[in-house]
PDB file of C-alpha atoms in Angstrom:
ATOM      1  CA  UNK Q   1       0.000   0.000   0.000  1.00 48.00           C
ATOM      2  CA  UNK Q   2       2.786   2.560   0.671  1.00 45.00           C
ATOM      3  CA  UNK Q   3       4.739   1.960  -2.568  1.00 46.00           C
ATOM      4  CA  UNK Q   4       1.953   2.639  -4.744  1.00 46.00           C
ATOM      5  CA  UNK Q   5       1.471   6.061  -2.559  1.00 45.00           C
ATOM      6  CA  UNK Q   6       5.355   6.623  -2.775  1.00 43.00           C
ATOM      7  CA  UNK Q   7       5.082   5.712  -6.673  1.00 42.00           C
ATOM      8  CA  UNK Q   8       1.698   8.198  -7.025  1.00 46.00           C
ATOM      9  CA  UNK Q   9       3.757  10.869  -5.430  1.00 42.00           C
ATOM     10  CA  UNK Q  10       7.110  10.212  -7.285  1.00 44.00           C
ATOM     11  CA  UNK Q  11       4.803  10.862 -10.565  1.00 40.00           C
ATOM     12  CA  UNK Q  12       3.378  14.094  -9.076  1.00 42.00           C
ATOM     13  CA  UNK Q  13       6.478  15.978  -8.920  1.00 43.00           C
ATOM     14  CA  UNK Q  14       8.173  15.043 -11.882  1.00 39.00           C
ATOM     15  CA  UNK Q  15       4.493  15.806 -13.616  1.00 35.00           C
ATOM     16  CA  UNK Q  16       4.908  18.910 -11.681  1.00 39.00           C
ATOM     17  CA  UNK Q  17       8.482  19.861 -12.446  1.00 39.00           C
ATOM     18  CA  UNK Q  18       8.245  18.873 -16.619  1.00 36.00           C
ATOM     19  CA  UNK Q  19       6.269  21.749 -16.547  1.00 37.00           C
ATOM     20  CA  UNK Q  20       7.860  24.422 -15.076  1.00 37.00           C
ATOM     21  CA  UNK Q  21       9.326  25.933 -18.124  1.00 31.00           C
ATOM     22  CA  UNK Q  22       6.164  25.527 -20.115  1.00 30.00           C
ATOM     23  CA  UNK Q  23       3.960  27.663 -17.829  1.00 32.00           C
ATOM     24  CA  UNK Q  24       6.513  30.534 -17.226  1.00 33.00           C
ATOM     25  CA  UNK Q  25       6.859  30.835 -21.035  1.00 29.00           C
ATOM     26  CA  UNK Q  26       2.912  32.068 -21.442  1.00 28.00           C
ATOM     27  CA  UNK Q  27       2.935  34.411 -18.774  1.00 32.00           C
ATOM     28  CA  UNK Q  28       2.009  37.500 -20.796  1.00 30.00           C
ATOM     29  CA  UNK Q  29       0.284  39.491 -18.135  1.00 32.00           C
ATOM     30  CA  UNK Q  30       1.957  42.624 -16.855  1.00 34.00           C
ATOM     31  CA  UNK Q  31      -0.052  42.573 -13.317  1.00 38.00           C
ATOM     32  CA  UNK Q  32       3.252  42.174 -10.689  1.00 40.00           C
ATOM     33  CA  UNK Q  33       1.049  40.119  -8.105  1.00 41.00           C
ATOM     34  CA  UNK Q  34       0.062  37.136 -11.003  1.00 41.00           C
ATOM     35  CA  UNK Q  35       3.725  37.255 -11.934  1.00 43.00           C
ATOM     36  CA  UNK Q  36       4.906  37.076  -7.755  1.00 41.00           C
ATOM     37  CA  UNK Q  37       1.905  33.834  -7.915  1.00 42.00           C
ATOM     38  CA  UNK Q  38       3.937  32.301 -11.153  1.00 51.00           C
ATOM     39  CA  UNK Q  39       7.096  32.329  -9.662  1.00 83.00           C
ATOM     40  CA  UNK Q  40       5.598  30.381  -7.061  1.00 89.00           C
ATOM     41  CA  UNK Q  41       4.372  27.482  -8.496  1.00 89.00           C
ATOM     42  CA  UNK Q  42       6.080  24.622 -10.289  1.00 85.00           C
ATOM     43  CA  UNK Q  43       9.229  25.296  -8.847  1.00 90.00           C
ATOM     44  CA  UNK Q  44      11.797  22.894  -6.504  1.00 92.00           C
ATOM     45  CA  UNK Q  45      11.931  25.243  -3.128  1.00 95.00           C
ATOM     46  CA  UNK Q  46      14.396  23.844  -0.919  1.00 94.00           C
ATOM     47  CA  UNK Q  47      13.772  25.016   3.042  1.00 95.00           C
ATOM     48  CA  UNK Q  48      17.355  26.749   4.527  1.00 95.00           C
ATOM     49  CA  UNK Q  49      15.704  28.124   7.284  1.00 96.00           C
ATOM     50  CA  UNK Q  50      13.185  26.857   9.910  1.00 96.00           C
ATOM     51  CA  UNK Q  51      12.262  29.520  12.889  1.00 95.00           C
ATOM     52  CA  UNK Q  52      15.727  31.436  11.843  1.00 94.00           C
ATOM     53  CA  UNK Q  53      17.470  28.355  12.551  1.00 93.00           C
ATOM     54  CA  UNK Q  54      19.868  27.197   9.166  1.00 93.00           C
ATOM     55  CA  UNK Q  55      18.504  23.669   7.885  1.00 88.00           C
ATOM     56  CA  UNK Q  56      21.910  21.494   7.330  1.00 76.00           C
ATOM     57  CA  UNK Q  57      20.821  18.393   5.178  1.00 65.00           C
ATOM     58  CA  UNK Q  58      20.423  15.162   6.684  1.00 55.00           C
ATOM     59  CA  UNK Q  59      24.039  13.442   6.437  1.00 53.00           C
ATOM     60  CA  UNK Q  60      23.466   9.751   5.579  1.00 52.00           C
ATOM     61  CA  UNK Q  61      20.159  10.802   3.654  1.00 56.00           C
ATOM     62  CA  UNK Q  62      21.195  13.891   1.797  1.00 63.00           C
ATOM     63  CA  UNK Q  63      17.541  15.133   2.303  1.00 76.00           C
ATOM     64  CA  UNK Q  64      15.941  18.157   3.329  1.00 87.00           C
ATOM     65  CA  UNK Q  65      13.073  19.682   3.488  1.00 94.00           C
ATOM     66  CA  UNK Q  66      11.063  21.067   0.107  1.00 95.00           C
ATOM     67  CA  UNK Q  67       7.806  21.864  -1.208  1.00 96.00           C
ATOM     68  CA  UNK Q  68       6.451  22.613  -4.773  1.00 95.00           C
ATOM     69  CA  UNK Q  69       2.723  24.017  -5.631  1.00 95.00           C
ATOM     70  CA  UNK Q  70       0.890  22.708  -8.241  1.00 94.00           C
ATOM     71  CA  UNK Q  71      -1.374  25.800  -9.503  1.00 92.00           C
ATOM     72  CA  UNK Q  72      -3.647  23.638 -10.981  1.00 93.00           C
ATOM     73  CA  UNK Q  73      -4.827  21.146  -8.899  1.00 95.00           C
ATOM     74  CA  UNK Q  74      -4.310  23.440  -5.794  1.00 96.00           C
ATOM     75  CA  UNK Q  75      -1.565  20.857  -4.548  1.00 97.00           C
ATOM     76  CA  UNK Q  76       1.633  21.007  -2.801  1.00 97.00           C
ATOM     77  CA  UNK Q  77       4.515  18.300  -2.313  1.00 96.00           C
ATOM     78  CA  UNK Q  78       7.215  17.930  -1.176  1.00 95.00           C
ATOM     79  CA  UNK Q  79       9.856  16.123   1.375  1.00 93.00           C
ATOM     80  CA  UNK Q  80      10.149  17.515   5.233  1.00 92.00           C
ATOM     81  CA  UNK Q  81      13.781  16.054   5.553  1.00 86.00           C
ATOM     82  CA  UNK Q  82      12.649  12.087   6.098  1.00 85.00           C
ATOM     83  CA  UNK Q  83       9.190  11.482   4.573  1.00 90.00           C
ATOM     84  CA  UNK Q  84       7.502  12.548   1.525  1.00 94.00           C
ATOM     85  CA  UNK Q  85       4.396  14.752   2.156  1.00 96.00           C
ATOM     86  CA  UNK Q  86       1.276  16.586  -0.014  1.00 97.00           C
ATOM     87  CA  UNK Q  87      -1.331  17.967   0.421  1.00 97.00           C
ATOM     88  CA  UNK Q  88      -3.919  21.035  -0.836  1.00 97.00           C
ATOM     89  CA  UNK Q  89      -3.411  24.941  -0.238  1.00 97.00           C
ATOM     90  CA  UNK Q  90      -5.261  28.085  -1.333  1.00 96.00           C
ATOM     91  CA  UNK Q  91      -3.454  31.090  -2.348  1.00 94.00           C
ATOM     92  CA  UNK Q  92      -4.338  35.203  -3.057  1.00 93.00           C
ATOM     93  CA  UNK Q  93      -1.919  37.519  -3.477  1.00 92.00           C
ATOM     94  CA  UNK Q  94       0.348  37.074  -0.335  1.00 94.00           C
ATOM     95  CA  UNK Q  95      -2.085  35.170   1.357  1.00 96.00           C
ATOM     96  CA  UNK Q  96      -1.121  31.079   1.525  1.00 97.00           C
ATOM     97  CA  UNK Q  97      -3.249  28.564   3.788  1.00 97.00           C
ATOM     98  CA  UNK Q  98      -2.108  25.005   3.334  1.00 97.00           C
ATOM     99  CA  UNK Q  99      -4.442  22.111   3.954  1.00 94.00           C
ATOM    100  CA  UNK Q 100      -3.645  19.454   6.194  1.00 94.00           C
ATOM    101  CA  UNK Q 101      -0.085  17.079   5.752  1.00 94.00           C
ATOM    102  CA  UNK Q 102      -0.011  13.675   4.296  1.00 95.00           C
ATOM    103  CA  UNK Q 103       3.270  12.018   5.160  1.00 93.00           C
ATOM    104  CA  UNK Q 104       4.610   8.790   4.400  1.00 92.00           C
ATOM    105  CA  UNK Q 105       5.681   7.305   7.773  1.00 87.00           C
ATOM    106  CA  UNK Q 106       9.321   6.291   6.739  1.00 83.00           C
ATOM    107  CA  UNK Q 107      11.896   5.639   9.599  1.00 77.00           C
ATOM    108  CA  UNK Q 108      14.368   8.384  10.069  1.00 76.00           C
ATOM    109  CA  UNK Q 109      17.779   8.137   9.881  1.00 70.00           C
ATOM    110  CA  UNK Q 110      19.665  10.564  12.090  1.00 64.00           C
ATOM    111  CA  UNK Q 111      18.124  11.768  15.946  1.00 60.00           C
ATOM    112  CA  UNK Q 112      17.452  15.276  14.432  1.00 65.00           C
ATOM    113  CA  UNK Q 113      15.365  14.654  11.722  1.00 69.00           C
ATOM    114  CA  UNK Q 114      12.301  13.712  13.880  1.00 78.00           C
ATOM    115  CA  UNK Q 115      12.498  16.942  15.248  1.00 83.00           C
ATOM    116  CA  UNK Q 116      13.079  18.507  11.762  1.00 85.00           C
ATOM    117  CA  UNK Q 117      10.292  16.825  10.270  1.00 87.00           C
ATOM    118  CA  UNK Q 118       7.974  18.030  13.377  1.00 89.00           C
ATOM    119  CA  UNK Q 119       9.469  21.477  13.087  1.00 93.00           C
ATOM    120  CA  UNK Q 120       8.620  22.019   9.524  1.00 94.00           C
ATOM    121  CA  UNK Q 121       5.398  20.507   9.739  1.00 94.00           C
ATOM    122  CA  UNK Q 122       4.531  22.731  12.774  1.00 96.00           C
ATOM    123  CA  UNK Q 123       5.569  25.922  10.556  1.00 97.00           C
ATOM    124  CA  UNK Q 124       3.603  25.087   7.311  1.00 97.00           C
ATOM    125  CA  UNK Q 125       0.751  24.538   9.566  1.00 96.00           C
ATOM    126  CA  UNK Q 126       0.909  28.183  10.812  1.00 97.00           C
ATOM    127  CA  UNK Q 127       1.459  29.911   7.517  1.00 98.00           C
ATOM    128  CA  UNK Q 128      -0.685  32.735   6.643  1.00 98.00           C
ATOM    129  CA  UNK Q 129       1.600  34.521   4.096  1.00 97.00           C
ATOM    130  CA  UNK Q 130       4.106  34.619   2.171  1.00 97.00           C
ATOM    131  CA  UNK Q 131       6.486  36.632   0.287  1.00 96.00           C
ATOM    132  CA  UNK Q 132       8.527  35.933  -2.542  1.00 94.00           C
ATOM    133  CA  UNK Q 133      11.509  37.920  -4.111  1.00 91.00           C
ATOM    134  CA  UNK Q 134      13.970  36.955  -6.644  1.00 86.00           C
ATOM    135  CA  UNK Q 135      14.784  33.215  -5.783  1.00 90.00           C
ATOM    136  CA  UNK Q 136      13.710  33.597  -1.998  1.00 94.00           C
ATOM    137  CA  UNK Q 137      10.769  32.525  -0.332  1.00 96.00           C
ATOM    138  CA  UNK Q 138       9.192  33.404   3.082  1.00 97.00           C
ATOM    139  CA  UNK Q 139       6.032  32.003   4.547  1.00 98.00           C
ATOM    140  CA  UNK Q 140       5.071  33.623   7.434  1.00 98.00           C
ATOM    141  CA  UNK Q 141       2.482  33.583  10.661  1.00 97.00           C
ATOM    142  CA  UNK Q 142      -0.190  36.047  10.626  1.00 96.00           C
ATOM    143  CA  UNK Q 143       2.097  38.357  13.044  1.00 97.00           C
ATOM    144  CA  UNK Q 144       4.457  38.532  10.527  1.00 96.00           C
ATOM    145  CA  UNK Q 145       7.377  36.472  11.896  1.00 97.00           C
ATOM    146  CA  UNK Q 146       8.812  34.242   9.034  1.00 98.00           C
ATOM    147  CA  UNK Q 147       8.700  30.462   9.956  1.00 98.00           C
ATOM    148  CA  UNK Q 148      10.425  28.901   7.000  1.00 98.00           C
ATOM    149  CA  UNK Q 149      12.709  30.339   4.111  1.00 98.00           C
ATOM    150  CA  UNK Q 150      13.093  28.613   1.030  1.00 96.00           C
ATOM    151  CA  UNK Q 151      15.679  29.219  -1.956  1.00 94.00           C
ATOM    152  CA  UNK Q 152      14.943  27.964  -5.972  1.00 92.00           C
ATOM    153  CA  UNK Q 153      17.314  27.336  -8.833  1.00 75.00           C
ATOM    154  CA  UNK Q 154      15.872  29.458 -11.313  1.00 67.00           C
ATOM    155  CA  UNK Q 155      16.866  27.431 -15.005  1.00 60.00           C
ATOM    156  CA  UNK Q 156      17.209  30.159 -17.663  1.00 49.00           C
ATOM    157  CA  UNK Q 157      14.648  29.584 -20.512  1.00 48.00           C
ATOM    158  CA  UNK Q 158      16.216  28.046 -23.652  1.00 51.00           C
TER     159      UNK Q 158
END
């Protein structure tokens, strides 16, 4: 039952990341807020940050924590350092509310990356807003205080 999931989800990102360069090539619109929402979605954002604290990658895993949006379907997914997880989110202008986690329920290598995962779940579950500039993003709690920061590798179009 959990490799099909695993499998389902594998499928979802790479669906998700193919088309990436597709979407940002018919954004026509001059209106800075739908271009802040484009450079949102369909894009690899890799946590650095949790609660101002620097995320080091797990060393026998490699992994850390990400999460891509899927514009769409109104879907996120994404890795919190051990498991995979997804789930749904709604989005206007700065405002970001994501739905509740699914996680796989791998075991985690490493004593910290319990924590970790528990941290970042804990901070997606508070977002309220976010902000994005260049290849930096911030969600943040409804007082304002950022809770995660994420970087992207922006590909130049061919």
């Amino acid at each position: 039952m959990l490799k099909p999931f695993l499998t389902t989800c594998t499928l979802a990102i790479a669906v998700a990341m193919t088309g990436c360069a597709a979407t940002e090539s018919l954004q026509t619109s001059p209106n800075a807020s739908q271009k802040e929402s484009i450079g949102l979605y369909n894009r690899n954002w890799i946590a650095t940050h949790i609660n101002g604290v620097e995320i080091k990658s797990n060393d026998l895993s490699g992994k850390r924590p990400a999460i891509q949006f899927d514009a769409k379907g109104k879907r996120f997914f994404g890795a919190d350092g051990c498991n995979q997880i997804q789930g749904t989110f709604e989005s206007q202008g700065s405002i970001l509310r994501l739905g509740p986690i699914a996680s796989t329920m791998m075991a985690c290598i490493g004593k910290d990356n319990s924590a970790l995962s528990r941290q970042y779940a804990n901070a997606l579950a508070s977002t309220t807003n976010y902000e994005l500039k260049g290849h930096e993003l911030k969600f943040m709690d409804a007082s304002g205080k950022v809770l995660v920061s994420f970087v992207t590798v922006i590909q130049p179009l061919p």
